[in-house]
Every structure is written in structure tokens, then in C-alpha cells.
Coordinates of C-alpha atoms in Angstrom, one line a residue:
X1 CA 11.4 15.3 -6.4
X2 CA 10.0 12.3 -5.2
X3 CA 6.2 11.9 -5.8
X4 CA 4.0 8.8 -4.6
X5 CA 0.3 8.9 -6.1
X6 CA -2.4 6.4 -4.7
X7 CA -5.5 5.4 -6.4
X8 CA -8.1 2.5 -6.3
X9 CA -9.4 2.9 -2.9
X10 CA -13.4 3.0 -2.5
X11 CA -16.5 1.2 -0.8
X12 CA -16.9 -2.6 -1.2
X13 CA -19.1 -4.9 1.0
X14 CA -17.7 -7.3 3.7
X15 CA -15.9 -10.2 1.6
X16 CA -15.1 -8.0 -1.8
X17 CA -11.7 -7.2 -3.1
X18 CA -10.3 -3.9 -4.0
X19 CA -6.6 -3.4 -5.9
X20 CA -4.6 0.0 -4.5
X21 CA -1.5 1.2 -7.2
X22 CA 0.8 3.7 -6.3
X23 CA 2.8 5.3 -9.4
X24 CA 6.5 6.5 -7.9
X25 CA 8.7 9.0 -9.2
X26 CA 11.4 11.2 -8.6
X27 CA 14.0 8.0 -7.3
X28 CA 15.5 4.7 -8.3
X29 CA 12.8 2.7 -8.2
X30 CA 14.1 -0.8 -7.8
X31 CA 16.8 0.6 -5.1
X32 CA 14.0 0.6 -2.5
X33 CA 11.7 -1.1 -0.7
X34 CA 8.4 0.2 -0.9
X35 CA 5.4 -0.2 1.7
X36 CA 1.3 -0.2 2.3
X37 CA 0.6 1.7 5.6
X38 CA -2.4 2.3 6.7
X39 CA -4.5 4.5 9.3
X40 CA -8.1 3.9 10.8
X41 CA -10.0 6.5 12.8
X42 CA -8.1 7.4 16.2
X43 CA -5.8 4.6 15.7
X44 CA -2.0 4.6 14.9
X45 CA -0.6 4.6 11.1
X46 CA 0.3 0.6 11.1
X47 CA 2.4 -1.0 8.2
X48 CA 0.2 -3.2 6.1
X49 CA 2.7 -4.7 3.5
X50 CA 6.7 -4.2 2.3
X51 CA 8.3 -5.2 -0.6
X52 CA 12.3 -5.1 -1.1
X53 CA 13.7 -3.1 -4.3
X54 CA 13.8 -6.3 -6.4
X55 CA 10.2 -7.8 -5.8
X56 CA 12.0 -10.7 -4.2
X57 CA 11.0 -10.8 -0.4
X58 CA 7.8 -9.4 1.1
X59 CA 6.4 -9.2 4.7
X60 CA 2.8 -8.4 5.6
X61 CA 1.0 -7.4 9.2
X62 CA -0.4 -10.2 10.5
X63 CA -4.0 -8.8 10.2
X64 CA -3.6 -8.9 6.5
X65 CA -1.6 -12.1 6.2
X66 CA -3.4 -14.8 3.6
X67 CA -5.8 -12.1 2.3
X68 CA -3.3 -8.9 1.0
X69 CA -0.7 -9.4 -1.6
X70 CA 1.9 -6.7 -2.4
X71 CA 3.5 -6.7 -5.8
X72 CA 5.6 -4.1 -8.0
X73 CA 6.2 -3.7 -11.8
X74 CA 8.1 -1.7 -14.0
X75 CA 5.9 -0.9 -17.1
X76 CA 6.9 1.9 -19.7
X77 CA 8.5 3.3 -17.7
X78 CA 5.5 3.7 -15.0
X79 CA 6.7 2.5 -11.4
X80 CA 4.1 1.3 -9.4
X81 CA 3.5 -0.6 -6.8
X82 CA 0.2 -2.4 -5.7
X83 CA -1.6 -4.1 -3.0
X84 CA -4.2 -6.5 -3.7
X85 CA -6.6 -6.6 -0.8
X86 CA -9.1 -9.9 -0.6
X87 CA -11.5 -11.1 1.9
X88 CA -11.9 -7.6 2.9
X89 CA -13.1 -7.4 6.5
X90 CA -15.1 -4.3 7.8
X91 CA -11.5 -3.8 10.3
X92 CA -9.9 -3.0 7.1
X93 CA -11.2 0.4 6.6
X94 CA -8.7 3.1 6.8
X95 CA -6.8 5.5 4.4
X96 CA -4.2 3.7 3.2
X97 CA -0.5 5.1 2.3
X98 CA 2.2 4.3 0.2
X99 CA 5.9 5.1 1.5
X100 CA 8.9 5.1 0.3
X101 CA 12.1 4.8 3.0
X102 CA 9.8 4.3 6.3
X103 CA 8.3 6.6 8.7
X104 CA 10.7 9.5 7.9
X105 CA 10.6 9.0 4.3
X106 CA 8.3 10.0 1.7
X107 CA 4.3 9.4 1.7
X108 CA 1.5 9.5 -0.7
X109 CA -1.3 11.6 -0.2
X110 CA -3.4 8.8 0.7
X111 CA -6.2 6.5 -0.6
X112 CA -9.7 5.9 1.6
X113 CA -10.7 2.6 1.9
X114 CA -14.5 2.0 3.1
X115 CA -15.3 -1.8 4.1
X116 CA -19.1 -1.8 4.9
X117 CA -22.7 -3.2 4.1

């Protein structure tokens, strides 16, 4: 079955840089696009970043634009996807998800990320 595992979220300060991986399973990897959503207290899940199956063409929210870049490997075998988060702005906090075919698709469990002095 499919299976999306998050890691790397945490606390950094206003201005630090944090680097989220999500190992995929279960599906064709590079058949998919794969996306960053994320959800901050009492607000809607929003889509940070999407990839396309082959790596080739990405979009990012425009919050993020500049400061996030989303990338995806194939290593031994180990999908993964990642989001490399710069700049980071106390606005960024939220748990951040992984997804695999959109909003009706499959999600990881989710990754808290804390942006604060």
C-alpha cells in the first residue's frame, strides 16, 4: 500500500533553515507528482510546493516563492522527496504534509514545524 513518511520538522529561530524528506512507497514513484502541503492553527491545509513525476517542472505558493525549494531523488531504491525551507519566517509554522495524487490522494502523517524566538 502506499505509505508517505515525513521527517525533519522541528524549532528554528526566525531566519534558520530546516530540510523536510518524505520516503514514498507502495507506487511508481516517478509516475507522479508529488507535493508539500501544509496546515497552521485554525487555518486551511494550503499547498506549499509540487513537483511533476520526472523532477522537471515545479510550482510553489507564493508565500514560499524564493525561499522553499522542492526536489526528488531516487537513491537505493529509497524514494523521497524533500523541501528545503530557507529564510524561515515565524508565518511558516504549521505541520507540514506530504501527498501523493492531491487532496483525495494519499497523505503522510505529518511533520510539525515551529518558527519562533
Amino acid at each position: 500500500q502506499v505509505q508517505l513518511v515525513e521527517s525533519g520538522g522541528g524549532l528554528v529561530q526566525p531566519g534558520g533553515s530546516l530540510r523536510l524528506s518524505c520516503a514514498a512507497s507502495g507506487f511508481t514513484f516517478g509516475t507522479y507528482a508529488m507535493s508539500w502541503y501544509r496546515q497552521a492553527p485554525g487555518k486551511e491545509r494550503e499547498l506549499v510546493a509540487r513537483i511533476s513525476g520526472n523532477g522537471g517542472s515545479t510550482e510553489y505558493a507564493d508565500s514560499v516563492k524564493g525561499r522553499f525549494t522542492i526536489s526528488r531523488t531516487r537513491d537505493n531504491a529509497k524514494n523521497t522527496v524533500y523541501l528545503q525551507m530557507n529564510s524561515l519566517k515565524p508565518e511558516d509554522t504549521a505541520v507540514y504534509y506530504c501527498n501523493v495524487r492531491g487532496p483525495t490522494g494519499y497523505w503522510g502523517q505529518g511533520t510539525q514545524v515551529t518558527v519562533s524566538s
